[in-house]
Short mmCIF file of C-alpha atoms in Angstrom, two decimals:
data_model
loop_
_atom_site.label_atom_id
_atom_site.label_comp_id
_atom_site.label_asym_id
_atom_site.label_seq_id
_atom_site.Cartn_x
_atom_site.Cartn_y
_atom_site.Cartn_z
CA MET A 26 0.00 -0.01 -0.01
CA GLU A 27 2.82 2.41 0.86
CA LEU A 28 4.61 1.71 -2.40
CA LYS A 29 1.46 2.24 -4.38
CA PHE A 30 0.83 5.48 -2.53
CA ASN A 31 4.31 6.75 -3.17
CA PHE A 32 4.04 5.83 -6.81
CA PHE A 33 0.79 7.79 -7.03
CA LEU A 34 2.39 10.81 -5.40
CA LYS A 35 5.36 10.70 -7.75
CA SER A 36 3.13 10.29 -10.78
CA TYR A 37 0.84 13.05 -9.61
CA SER A 38 3.78 15.39 -8.96
CA ARG A 39 5.02 14.86 -12.50
CA ALA A 40 1.56 15.50 -13.98
CA LEU A 41 0.74 18.40 -11.65
CA PRO A 42 2.25 21.20 -13.80
CA PHE A 43 0.42 19.84 -16.85
CA LEU A 44 -2.86 19.56 -14.94
CA ILE A 45 -2.49 23.07 -13.55
CA ALA A 46 -1.78 24.38 -17.02
CA MET A 47 -4.85 22.66 -18.43
CA ILE A 48 -7.03 23.98 -15.63
CA MET A 49 -5.73 27.51 -16.19
CA ILE A 50 -6.39 27.24 -19.93
CA THR A 51 -9.88 25.94 -19.22
CA VAL A 52 -10.67 28.59 -16.64
CA ILE A 53 -9.15 31.50 -18.56
CA ALA A 54 -9.79 30.59 -22.20
CA THR A 55 -13.40 29.48 -21.87
CA PRO A 56 -14.65 32.83 -20.55
CA LYS A 57 -12.68 34.56 -23.28
CA LEU A 58 -14.32 32.39 -25.93
CA ALA A 59 -17.76 33.03 -24.43
CA LEU A 60 -16.98 36.72 -24.15
CA ALA A 61 -15.79 36.82 -27.76
CA GLU A 62 -19.05 35.24 -28.90
CA THR A 63 -21.06 37.66 -26.77
CA VAL A 64 -19.21 40.66 -28.16
CA PHE A 65 -19.60 39.24 -31.65
CA CYS A 66 -23.37 39.13 -31.24
CA LYS A 67 -23.67 42.42 -29.38
CA ASN A 68 -21.89 44.16 -32.22
CA PHE A 69 -24.06 42.47 -34.78
CA ALA A 70 -25.69 45.73 -35.93
CA LYS A 71 -22.37 47.48 -36.42
CA GLU A 72 -20.52 44.57 -37.97
CA PHE A 73 -23.12 42.98 -40.21
CA LEU A 74 -26.14 45.21 -40.63
CA ALA A 75 -23.79 47.93 -41.83
CA MET A 76 -22.17 45.54 -44.30
CA ALA A 77 -25.54 44.49 -45.64
CA ASP A 78 -26.65 48.06 -46.33
CA ARG A 79 -25.01 49.53 -49.41
CA ASN A 80 -26.98 52.69 -49.98
CA PRO A 81 -24.68 55.61 -49.10
CA SER A 82 -26.53 58.43 -47.42
CA ARG A 83 -27.00 59.97 -44.03
CA SER A 84 -26.45 58.04 -40.80
CA ARG A 85 -29.38 56.09 -39.44
CA GLY A 86 -28.04 55.65 -35.93
CA LEU A 87 -25.42 52.94 -36.45
CA GLY A 88 -22.52 55.29 -36.03
CA HIS A 89 -21.45 55.43 -39.66
CA ASP A 90 -22.54 57.01 -42.93
CA ASN A 91 -23.13 53.91 -45.04
CA ASP A 92 -26.60 52.98 -43.86
CA ALA A 93 -29.74 54.56 -45.20
CA SER A 94 -32.09 51.67 -45.64
CA SER A 95 -32.52 49.40 -42.60
CA ASP A 96 -35.24 50.42 -40.17
CA THR A 97 -35.55 47.39 -37.90
CA PHE A 98 -33.96 43.99 -37.57
CA ALA A 99 -34.73 41.04 -35.30
CA ILE A 100 -33.92 37.36 -34.80
CA ALA A 101 -35.89 34.74 -32.87
CA ASP A 102 -35.97 31.02 -32.42
CA ARG A 103 -39.29 29.16 -32.17
CA ASP A 104 -40.04 30.51 -28.70
CA ARG A 105 -37.67 33.36 -27.81
CA LEU A 106 -36.57 36.74 -29.06
CA LEU A 107 -32.81 36.50 -29.48
CA TYR A 108 -31.86 39.89 -30.87
CA GLU A 109 -33.45 43.09 -32.09
CA TRP A 110 -32.27 46.44 -33.39
CA TYR A 111 -34.20 49.62 -34.23
CA ASP A 112 -33.21 52.89 -35.85
CA LYS A 113 -34.03 56.15 -34.07
CA PHE A 114 -37.48 56.36 -35.66
CA HIS A 115 -38.73 52.93 -34.61
CA ASN A 116 -39.18 50.86 -31.46
CA GLU A 117 -40.75 47.60 -30.33
CA GLN A 118 -44.29 48.89 -30.83
CA SER A 119 -43.73 50.77 -34.10
CA LYS A 120 -45.69 49.60 -37.11
CA HIS A 121 -43.97 49.19 -40.44
CA SER A 122 -45.37 48.60 -43.89
CA ALA A 123 -45.04 44.93 -44.79
CA TRP A 124 -45.87 45.47 -48.46
CA SER A 125 -45.94 42.04 -50.16
CA VAL A 126 -45.27 40.14 -46.93
CA THR A 127 -49.03 40.70 -46.74
CA LYS A 128 -49.48 37.90 -49.28
CA THR A 129 -48.16 35.37 -46.77
CA VAL A 130 -50.65 36.62 -44.16
CA THR A 131 -53.49 36.27 -46.69
CA ALA A 132 -52.35 32.71 -47.46
CA LEU A 133 -52.35 31.88 -43.74
CA LEU A 134 -55.88 33.27 -43.41
CA VAL A 135 -57.01 31.09 -46.31
CA GLY A 136 -55.43 28.14 -44.50
CA VAL A 137 -57.58 28.85 -41.44
CA ALA A 138 -60.67 29.00 -43.66
CA VAL A 139 -59.70 25.63 -45.13
CA MET A 140 -59.26 24.18 -41.64
CA GLU A 141 -62.76 25.38 -40.77
CA GLY A 142 -64.15 23.63 -43.82
CA ARG A 143 -65.17 26.80 -45.64
CA LEU A 144 -62.76 26.32 -48.59
CA THR A 145 -60.54 23.77 -50.27
CA LEU A 146 -57.64 24.23 -52.64
CA ASP A 147 -59.90 23.12 -55.48
CA THR A 148 -62.85 25.38 -54.62
CA LYS A 149 -63.92 27.21 -57.76
CA VAL A 150 -63.73 30.99 -57.41
CA GLU A 151 -66.97 31.33 -59.37
CA SER A 152 -68.84 29.46 -56.63
CA ILE A 153 -68.11 32.34 -54.24
CA VAL A 154 -67.65 35.31 -56.59
CA PRO A 155 -70.13 34.72 -59.43
CA LEU A 156 -69.18 35.88 -62.92
CA ASN A 157 -70.11 39.52 -63.49
CA PRO A 158 -70.75 39.98 -67.25
CA GLU A 159 -70.12 43.71 -66.96
CA LEU A 160 -66.50 43.06 -66.02
CA ILE A 161 -65.71 40.90 -69.06
CA PRO A 162 -63.28 42.83 -71.28
CA ASP A 163 -64.54 43.86 -74.69
CA ASN A 164 -63.38 42.04 -77.77
CA ASP A 165 -60.44 43.53 -79.66
CA ASN A 166 -58.57 42.80 -82.83
CA GLU A 167 -56.01 40.65 -80.99
CA ASN A 168 -58.54 38.20 -79.63
CA GLU A 169 -62.05 38.12 -81.07
CA ASN A 170 -63.00 35.29 -78.71
CA LYS A 171 -61.94 37.06 -75.54
CA ASN A 172 -65.46 37.01 -74.07
CA GLU A 173 -65.80 33.27 -74.68
CA ASN A 174 -62.32 32.57 -73.31
CA TYR A 175 -62.96 34.69 -70.25
CA GLU A 176 -66.06 32.77 -69.21
CA ALA A 177 -64.42 29.40 -69.81
CA ASN A 178 -61.25 30.35 -67.90
CA TYR A 179 -63.10 31.95 -65.05
CA SER A 180 -65.26 28.89 -64.55
CA GLN A 181 -62.09 26.81 -64.03
CA LEU A 182 -60.29 29.28 -61.70
CA THR A 183 -59.53 27.76 -58.25
CA ILE A 184 -58.16 28.83 -54.87
CA ARG A 185 -54.99 26.89 -55.69
CA ASP A 186 -54.50 28.96 -58.88
CA LEU A 187 -54.68 32.20 -56.90
CA LEU A 188 -52.34 31.06 -54.11
CA THR A 189 -49.70 29.93 -56.60
CA MET A 190 -50.03 33.07 -58.77
CA SER A 191 -51.11 31.07 -61.81
CA SER A 192 -54.61 32.45 -62.42
CA GLY A 193 -53.95 33.32 -66.06
CA PHE A 194 -55.09 36.94 -65.77
CA ASP A 195 -53.19 39.38 -67.93
CA TRP A 196 -51.89 41.10 -64.81
CA ARG A 197 -48.89 43.42 -65.33
CA GLU A 198 -46.56 43.62 -62.34
CA ASN A 199 -43.23 42.82 -63.91
CA GLY A 200 -41.35 46.12 -63.86
CA VAL A 201 -40.57 45.82 -67.56
CA ASP A 202 -43.72 47.40 -68.96
CA PRO A 203 -44.04 51.18 -68.80
CA ILE A 204 -45.91 52.38 -65.73
CA TRP A 205 -49.09 53.18 -67.66
CA ASN A 206 -49.48 49.44 -68.33
CA LEU A 207 -48.82 48.29 -64.76
CA SER A 208 -51.94 46.73 -63.25
CA ILE A 209 -50.74 47.18 -59.68
CA LEU A 210 -50.52 50.97 -60.00
CA ARG A 211 -53.95 51.21 -61.61
CA MET A 212 -55.51 49.13 -58.87
CA LEU A 213 -53.90 50.91 -55.93
CA TYR A 214 -53.94 54.48 -57.15
CA LEU A 215 -55.78 55.07 -60.41
CA THR A 216 -58.88 52.90 -60.49
CA ARG A 217 -62.17 54.78 -60.42
CA THR A 218 -64.23 51.79 -59.33
CA LYS A 219 -62.99 52.01 -55.72
CA ASP A 220 -63.25 48.23 -55.83
CA ALA A 221 -59.90 46.43 -56.02
CA GLY A 222 -61.55 43.08 -56.73
CA GLN A 223 -63.46 44.45 -59.72
CA GLU A 224 -60.27 45.99 -61.05
CA VAL A 225 -58.57 42.58 -60.99
CA LEU A 226 -61.55 40.80 -62.56
CA SER A 227 -61.65 43.31 -65.42
CA HIS A 228 -58.39 41.90 -66.76
CA PRO A 229 -58.55 39.44 -69.69
CA PHE A 230 -57.18 35.93 -69.42
CA VAL A 231 -54.00 34.96 -71.24
CA LYS A 232 -51.81 31.86 -71.00
CA LYS A 233 -52.11 30.11 -67.65
CA ARG A 234 -48.57 30.22 -66.26
CA TRP A 235 -46.77 31.61 -63.22
CA ASN A 236 -47.04 35.39 -63.16
CA TYR A 237 -46.29 37.58 -60.16
CA SER A 238 -49.64 39.04 -59.20
CA SER A 239 -50.91 41.04 -56.23
CA GLY A 240 -54.23 40.83 -58.02
CA ASP A 241 -54.52 37.10 -57.29
CA PHE A 242 -54.24 37.81 -53.57
CA VAL A 243 -56.77 40.63 -53.74
CA LEU A 244 -59.22 38.03 -55.10
CA LEU A 245 -58.35 35.74 -52.19
CA ALA A 246 -59.15 38.61 -49.80
CA LEU A 247 -62.43 39.22 -51.65
CA ILE A 248 -63.33 35.55 -51.23
CA LEU A 249 -62.48 35.68 -47.52
CA LYS A 250 -64.66 38.78 -47.11
CA LYS A 251 -67.61 36.94 -48.61
CA ILE A 252 -67.27 33.75 -46.58
CA TYR A 253 -66.70 35.75 -43.37
CA LYS A 254 -69.29 38.40 -44.15
CA HIS A 255 -70.49 38.38 -40.54
CA GLN A 256 -66.94 38.85 -39.24
CA PRO A 257 -65.50 41.98 -40.86
CA ARG A 258 -62.50 41.75 -38.52
CA TYR A 259 -61.78 38.18 -39.55
CA PRO A 260 -57.97 38.73 -39.83
CA TRP A 261 -57.90 39.54 -36.13
CA VAL A 262 -60.34 36.79 -35.11
CA LEU A 263 -58.62 34.07 -37.15
CA LEU A 264 -54.94 35.00 -36.82
CA PHE A 265 -53.85 38.25 -35.19
CA ASP A 266 -55.61 37.78 -31.83
CA PRO A 267 -54.58 34.12 -31.36
CA LEU A 268 -50.96 35.17 -31.93
CA HIS A 269 -51.35 38.19 -29.61
CA MET A 270 -50.36 40.53 -32.41
CA ASP A 271 -51.13 43.85 -30.77
CA SER A 272 -49.94 46.36 -33.31
CA VAL A 273 -51.57 45.72 -36.69
CA THR A 274 -53.24 47.85 -39.34
CA PHE A 275 -54.71 46.23 -42.47
CA GLU A 276 -55.86 48.64 -45.15
CA GLN A 277 -58.97 48.03 -47.23
CA ASP A 278 -60.49 49.36 -50.42
CA ALA A 279 -63.65 51.43 -50.34
CA THR A 280 -65.86 48.32 -50.35
CA GLY A 281 -64.24 46.83 -47.25
CA THR A 282 -62.03 44.27 -49.01
CA TYR A 283 -58.61 43.93 -47.41
CA LEU A 284 -55.98 44.54 -50.07
CA GLY A 285 -54.64 41.01 -49.72
CA GLY A 286 -51.34 41.56 -51.53
CA SER A 287 -50.28 44.67 -49.60
CA GLY A 288 -51.62 47.19 -47.11
CA LEU A 289 -50.52 45.43 -43.92
CA PHE A 290 -48.69 47.40 -41.21
CA LEU A 291 -47.32 45.60 -38.18
CA SER A 292 -44.49 45.70 -35.67
CA THR A 293 -41.28 43.77 -36.17
CA ARG A 294 -42.09 41.57 -33.18
CA ASP A 295 -45.49 40.74 -34.68
CA MET A 296 -43.81 39.82 -37.96
CA LEU A 297 -41.53 37.52 -36.01
CA LYS A 298 -44.60 35.80 -34.60
CA LEU A 299 -45.81 35.01 -38.11
CA GLY A 300 -42.46 33.42 -38.85
CA GLN A 301 -42.52 31.45 -35.60
CA LEU A 302 -46.01 30.15 -36.48
CA ILE A 303 -44.65 28.88 -39.81
CA LEU A 304 -41.51 27.47 -38.12
CA LYS A 305 -43.71 25.54 -35.67
CA ARG A 306 -45.85 24.12 -38.49
CA GLY A 307 -48.95 26.15 -37.64
CA VAL A 308 -48.96 25.53 -33.88
CA TRP A 309 -49.24 28.40 -31.40
CA GLU A 310 -49.36 27.88 -27.64
CA GLY A 311 -50.21 24.24 -28.14
CA LYS A 312 -53.10 24.94 -30.50
CA GLN A 313 -53.12 24.16 -34.22
CA VAL A 314 -53.97 27.61 -35.62
CA VAL A 315 -53.17 26.68 -39.23
CA PRO A 316 -53.04 23.06 -40.49
CA GLU A 317 -49.56 21.55 -40.69
CA TRP A 318 -50.19 20.30 -44.20
CA TRP A 319 -51.13 23.85 -45.19
CA ILE A 320 -47.73 25.17 -44.05
CA ASN A 321 -46.15 22.40 -46.13
CA PHE A 322 -48.23 23.46 -49.12
CA MET A 323 -47.27 27.12 -48.76
CA GLY A 324 -43.59 26.22 -48.74
CA SER A 325 -43.62 23.67 -51.56
CA VAL A 326 -42.60 24.53 -55.12
CA SER A 327 -45.78 25.12 -57.12
CA VAL A 328 -46.43 23.15 -60.30
CA SER A 329 -46.43 26.37 -62.32
CA ALA A 330 -43.27 27.88 -60.75
CA GLY A 331 -40.98 26.85 -63.63
CA ASP A 332 -43.38 27.95 -66.37
CA ILE A 333 -42.25 31.55 -66.45
CA ASP A 334 -41.30 34.27 -68.87
CA ASN A 335 -37.58 34.67 -68.17
CA LYS A 336 -37.31 38.13 -69.63
CA TYR A 337 -39.18 39.23 -66.49
CA TRP A 338 -37.73 36.87 -63.87
CA SER A 339 -34.42 35.18 -63.11
CA SER A 340 -34.47 34.27 -59.40
CA GLY A 341 -36.98 33.00 -56.92
CA VAL A 342 -39.12 29.86 -56.97
CA TYR A 343 -42.64 30.45 -55.61
CA GLY A 344 -44.77 28.15 -53.51
CA GLY A 345 -48.25 28.96 -52.29
CA GLY A 346 -47.93 32.25 -50.40
CA LEU A 347 -44.20 31.89 -49.61
CA TRP A 348 -41.01 31.98 -51.60
CA THR A 349 -39.03 28.76 -51.46
CA ASN A 350 -35.24 28.67 -51.63
CA HIS A 351 -35.14 26.00 -54.30
CA SER A 352 -33.64 26.41 -57.72
CA LEU A 353 -34.93 25.34 -61.13
CA PRO A 354 -33.08 25.21 -64.45
CA SER A 355 -34.21 28.74 -65.25
CA LEU A 356 -34.39 30.15 -61.72
CA SER A 357 -31.77 30.62 -58.99
CA PRO A 358 -32.54 30.54 -55.25
CA ARG A 359 -33.30 33.74 -53.35
CA LEU A 360 -30.68 33.02 -50.64
CA PRO A 361 -27.85 31.05 -52.25
CA SER A 362 -25.94 30.67 -48.96
CA MET A 363 -28.89 29.05 -47.17
CA PRO A 364 -30.42 25.55 -47.36
CA SER A 365 -33.22 24.84 -49.80
CA SER A 366 -35.60 24.37 -46.86
CA THR A 367 -35.46 28.10 -46.17
CA LEU A 368 -38.72 30.03 -46.71
CA LEU A 369 -39.20 33.73 -47.39
CA ALA A 370 -41.88 36.38 -47.46
CA THR A 371 -40.64 39.57 -49.11
CA GLY A 372 -41.86 43.05 -49.83
CA ILE A 373 -40.90 46.11 -51.79
CA ALA A 374 -38.21 48.40 -50.36
CA GLY A 375 -36.52 45.62 -48.45
CA GLN A 376 -39.10 43.90 -46.21
CA TYR A 377 -38.01 40.37 -45.36
CA LEU A 378 -39.42 37.58 -43.24
CA VAL A 379 -37.03 34.58 -43.43
CA ILE A 380 -37.83 31.20 -41.86
CA LEU A 381 -34.87 28.85 -41.36
CA PRO A 382 -36.10 25.42 -40.20
CA GLU A 383 -32.64 23.84 -40.22
CA TYR A 384 -31.39 26.43 -37.71
CA ASP A 385 -34.64 26.90 -35.82
CA LEU A 386 -34.47 30.64 -36.57
CA VAL A 387 -36.68 33.44 -37.87
CA VAL A 388 -35.12 36.62 -39.22
CA VAL A 389 -37.01 39.86 -39.90
CA ARG A 390 -35.59 42.89 -41.61
CA THR A 391 -37.59 46.01 -42.52
CA GLY A 392 -36.29 48.95 -44.48
CA HIS A 393 -36.82 51.71 -46.97
CA ASP A 394 -34.45 50.67 -49.78
CA GLN A 395 -34.62 52.63 -52.97
CA LEU A 396 -32.83 50.16 -55.22
CA HIS A 397 -33.34 46.99 -53.16
CA GLU A 398 -29.62 47.02 -52.40
CA VAL A 399 -29.66 45.25 -49.05
CA ASN A 400 -27.56 42.09 -49.23
CA ILE A 401 -30.13 39.91 -47.54
CA ASP A 402 -28.21 36.71 -48.25
CA GLN A 403 -25.18 38.00 -46.35
CA LEU A 404 -27.35 39.35 -43.57
CA VAL A 405 -29.18 36.05 -43.07
CA LYS A 406 -25.92 34.07 -43.24
CA SER A 407 -24.40 36.31 -40.58
CA SER A 408 -27.50 35.80 -38.44
CA VAL A 409 -27.09 32.04 -38.70
CA ASP A 410 -23.36 32.23 -37.94
CA CYS A 411 -24.07 34.17 -34.78
CA PHE A 412 -27.35 32.72 -33.57
CA GLY A 413 -27.89 29.47 -35.40
CA LYS A 414 -27.61 26.04 -33.84
CA ARG A 415 -24.92 24.96 -36.26
CA ALA A 416 -22.77 26.63 -38.91
CA HIS A 417 -23.65 26.19 -42.56
CA SER A 418 -20.87 26.18 -45.13
CA THR A 419 -22.76 25.86 -48.40
CA GLU A 420 -21.91 28.67 -50.78
CA ARG A 421 -23.35 29.33 -54.21
CA GLU A 422 -22.84 32.18 -56.57
CA ALA A 423 -25.30 34.86 -55.59
CA PRO A 424 -27.53 36.24 -58.36
CA ARG A 425 -28.22 39.89 -58.62
CA ASP A 426 -30.85 40.63 -56.00
CA GLN A 427 -34.13 41.00 -57.82
CA ALA A 428 -37.26 42.80 -56.72
CA ASP A 429 -40.49 40.88 -56.81
CA GLU A 430 -42.96 43.71 -57.00
CA SER A 431 -43.47 46.03 -59.91
CA ILE A 432 -43.18 49.28 -57.97
CA ASN A 433 -39.79 48.23 -56.66
CA SER A 434 -38.72 46.95 -60.06
CA MET A 435 -39.26 50.34 -61.62
CA LEU A 436 -37.25 52.21 -58.99
CA ALA A 437 -34.20 52.19 -61.22
CA SER A 438 -33.71 54.68 -64.04
CA ARG A 439 -35.53 53.61 -67.19
CA PRO A 440 -35.25 54.49 -70.87
CA THR A 441 -38.84 55.73 -70.85
CA ALA A 442 -38.35 57.90 -67.75
CA ALA A 443 -39.36 61.16 -69.40
CA LYS A 444 -42.58 59.70 -70.84
CA GLU A 445 -43.34 57.95 -67.56
CA ALA A 446 -42.81 61.19 -65.65
CA LEU A 447 -45.22 62.97 -67.96
CA PHE A 448 -47.78 60.20 -67.51
CA ALA A 449 -47.32 60.16 -63.74
CA ILE A 450 -48.06 63.88 -63.55
CA LYS A 451 -50.88 64.04 -66.04
CA SER A 452 -52.74 60.99 -64.72
CA GLY A 453 -52.39 62.06 -61.12
CA LEU A 454 -50.42 58.93 -60.28
CA LEU A 455 -47.59 60.95 -58.76
CA THR A 456 -49.75 62.94 -56.40
CA LYS A 457 -52.11 60.07 -55.54
CA MET A 458 -49.29 57.71 -54.74
CA MET A 459 -47.49 60.31 -52.64
CA ALA A 460 -50.69 61.36 -50.83
CA LYS A 461 -51.50 57.78 -49.89
CA GLU A 462 -48.01 56.72 -48.89
CA LEU A 463 -47.28 59.94 -46.97
CA CYS A 464 -50.54 59.49 -45.09
CA SER A 465 -49.71 55.87 -44.17
CA CYS A 466 -46.14 56.71 -43.21
CA HIS A 467 -47.16 59.67 -41.04
CA PHE A 468 -50.37 58.48 -39.40
CA VAL A 469 -50.06 54.67 -39.35
CA VAL A 470 -46.30 54.30 -38.87
CA GLY A 471 -45.94 57.55 -36.92
CA LEU A 472 -42.93 59.09 -38.65
CA PRO A 473 -42.56 62.84 -39.15
CA LEU A 474 -43.70 64.04 -42.58
CA HIS A 475 -40.23 65.25 -43.54
CA GLU A 476 -38.85 61.79 -42.83
CA CYS A 477 -41.66 60.18 -44.79
CA ARG A 478 -40.72 62.23 -47.84
CA LEU A 479 -37.17 60.90 -47.63
CA ARG A 480 -38.47 57.34 -47.43
CA SER A 481 -40.73 57.64 -50.47
CA ILE A 482 -40.84 54.48 -52.56
CA PHE A 483 -41.62 56.47 -55.67
CA PRO A 484 -39.09 55.88 -58.48
CA PRO A 485 -36.14 58.31 -58.31
CA ALA A 486 -36.52 59.03 -62.02
CA LEU A 487 -39.97 60.46 -61.31
CA SER A 488 -39.19 61.94 -57.92
CA LYS A 489 -36.55 64.15 -59.50
CA ILE A 490 -39.25 66.28 -61.04
CA VAL A 491 -40.61 67.15 -57.62
CA LYS A 492 -38.71 69.92 -55.94
CA THR A 493 -41.06 70.20 -52.99
CA VAL A 494 -44.22 68.43 -51.97
CA LYS A 495 -46.69 70.74 -50.29
CA VAL A 496 -48.79 69.01 -47.67
CA THR A 497 -51.61 71.11 -46.27
CA ASP A 498 -54.49 70.36 -43.93
CA TYR A 499 -57.61 70.42 -46.10
CA SER A 500 -60.08 69.29 -43.44
CA ARG A 501 -62.21 72.45 -43.66
CA GLY A 502 -63.15 72.20 -40.04
CA GLU A 503 -63.88 68.47 -40.12
CA ALA A 504 -62.67 66.28 -37.26
CA LEU A 505 -61.06 63.83 -39.70
CA PRO A 506 -57.84 64.96 -41.38
CA ILE A 507 -57.55 65.22 -45.16
CA TYR A 508 -54.29 66.18 -46.81
CA LYS A 509 -53.80 67.88 -50.14
CA ILE A 510 -50.63 67.23 -52.12
CA LYS A 511 -49.30 69.57 -54.79
CA ILE A 512 -46.29 69.52 -57.09
CA ALA A 513 -44.09 72.58 -57.13
CA PRO A 514 -42.40 73.81 -60.34
CA THR A 515 -38.86 72.44 -60.88
CA VAL A 516 -36.07 72.55 -63.39
CA LEU A 517 -38.28 70.31 -65.52
CA SER A 518 -41.12 72.76 -65.14
CA TYR A 519 -42.19 72.30 -68.77
CA LEU A 520 -43.58 68.94 -67.67
CA THR A 521 -45.76 70.52 -65.02
CA ILE A 522 -46.94 73.10 -67.55
CA VAL A 523 -47.77 70.58 -70.28
CA ALA A 524 -49.48 68.24 -67.88
CA LYS A 525 -50.74 69.79 -64.68
CA SER A 526 -51.25 67.15 -62.06
CA PRO A 527 -54.59 67.04 -60.23
CA ALA A 528 -54.38 67.37 -56.47
CA ALA A 529 -54.67 64.16 -54.50
CA TYR A 530 -56.25 63.58 -51.12
CA ALA A 531 -55.60 60.89 -48.55
CA ARG A 532 -57.66 60.34 -45.45
CA TYR A 533 -56.96 58.74 -42.10
CA TYR A 534 -59.60 57.81 -39.54
CA PRO A 535 -58.06 58.16 -36.06
CA GLU A 536 -61.08 56.53 -34.40
CA ASP A 537 -60.53 53.38 -36.46
CA PRO A 538 -56.73 52.99 -36.80
CA GLU A 539 -56.97 49.35 -37.94
CA LYS A 540 -58.15 50.59 -41.37
CA GLY A 541 -55.18 52.86 -42.05
CA CYS A 542 -55.17 55.47 -44.84
CA HIS A 543 -57.29 55.70 -47.98
CA LEU A 544 -57.23 57.76 -51.11
CA TRP A 545 -60.19 60.09 -51.06
CA ARG A 546 -61.45 60.01 -54.62
#
């Protein structure tokens, strides 16, 4: 026993320096590694958000002059908020325009209606919205059988067709056509019917293929309005209230139809909740709010996704209310650094909701990009590197980031800019669009008017003709505010002389903030 004990002491004495060294390394190095990771994440905004923003302008509160586009940013796992950042104009309760992220919300609402047995994917639209002969386009020289084709096509139109943007309507939202041909602008700002659904239904049918269309989602909202006619606040009853989304505005047309493809304003935290619902396969607080199979459908590549006109589109494979991250022979993935299981909801001017099932993460970024220049792939990859459960090393050549809404597509300078500017003034598009968006930015989001002007989504090529925008209270003693927008003469004053723009009015109802702003026609 003594010999064994002495041997142990001698062996221990030889190993003691090594053991002490190892303990010191463990005690000292581990906190440093943890601290490094903590600092890495705490500096996320400075290190990565700044890198992702490439629109040189004034500082937005990040301590440098290279950021002029990000408004809010947040990361969550399925249950917890992990990180959030806000510029000086936003906070946890601030609403932000979701733009086309609204389509994903509309798809979720349709999923609830399906779960309740009110709809199926194969429900014919005509069974809920009967054919209105007055909306059938007149015959023209290009297609003498347009009336006959319209009735036949409309009778076959289904809920699935609308969700997958393959209705076959001749809807123009591609950013290639001149602005006077863009259906989205006519519906939102120029239609005289005051009925967004009727505006969509007045389009002729063409080849049934994938075609980016806010109009399809307006029709889905029209269908939901009809089947929930006794619940005008159905978005809140079906979705927003169960998720405890406390800061939501959903704009409608004059007939009470939610816009479906846009018009949603919500906080960044509320947008995170939508992503968490999708991440958890439709379950919220132990309750199946949306069917699991419906979430799978929304995130699956649609049959029509590859049948596309490639002169309009080069990246992005659509599902049924969500963008997938798959690739097809003619289409590259939206986030080349991320797995194909990644899902996205995107909106004009840099609105992103990204769901990452492989990392159990949801990423939300809102902004006011002018040229869609945020490097969202890099931003999401950095989020995964910092907050994800495991690192991902897949790298693919990133395509040029492409907008998926017509208004954003036409933000860049265009060969027809002068003609488009003239049309925008003469038709009233310029003033109507500015009146509506300034109203929403100021009253719904809560930003100062001067800041709203700087965040205008209107194409720079057209905005250049506006030296000042005069906003005056035109309420005439009424309790509800109305604002009048005028264009001031500029260097290109000959345009304002040749085509004087009519004044535009936008109205906000403070006693009913859920409805947002409306053009007053």
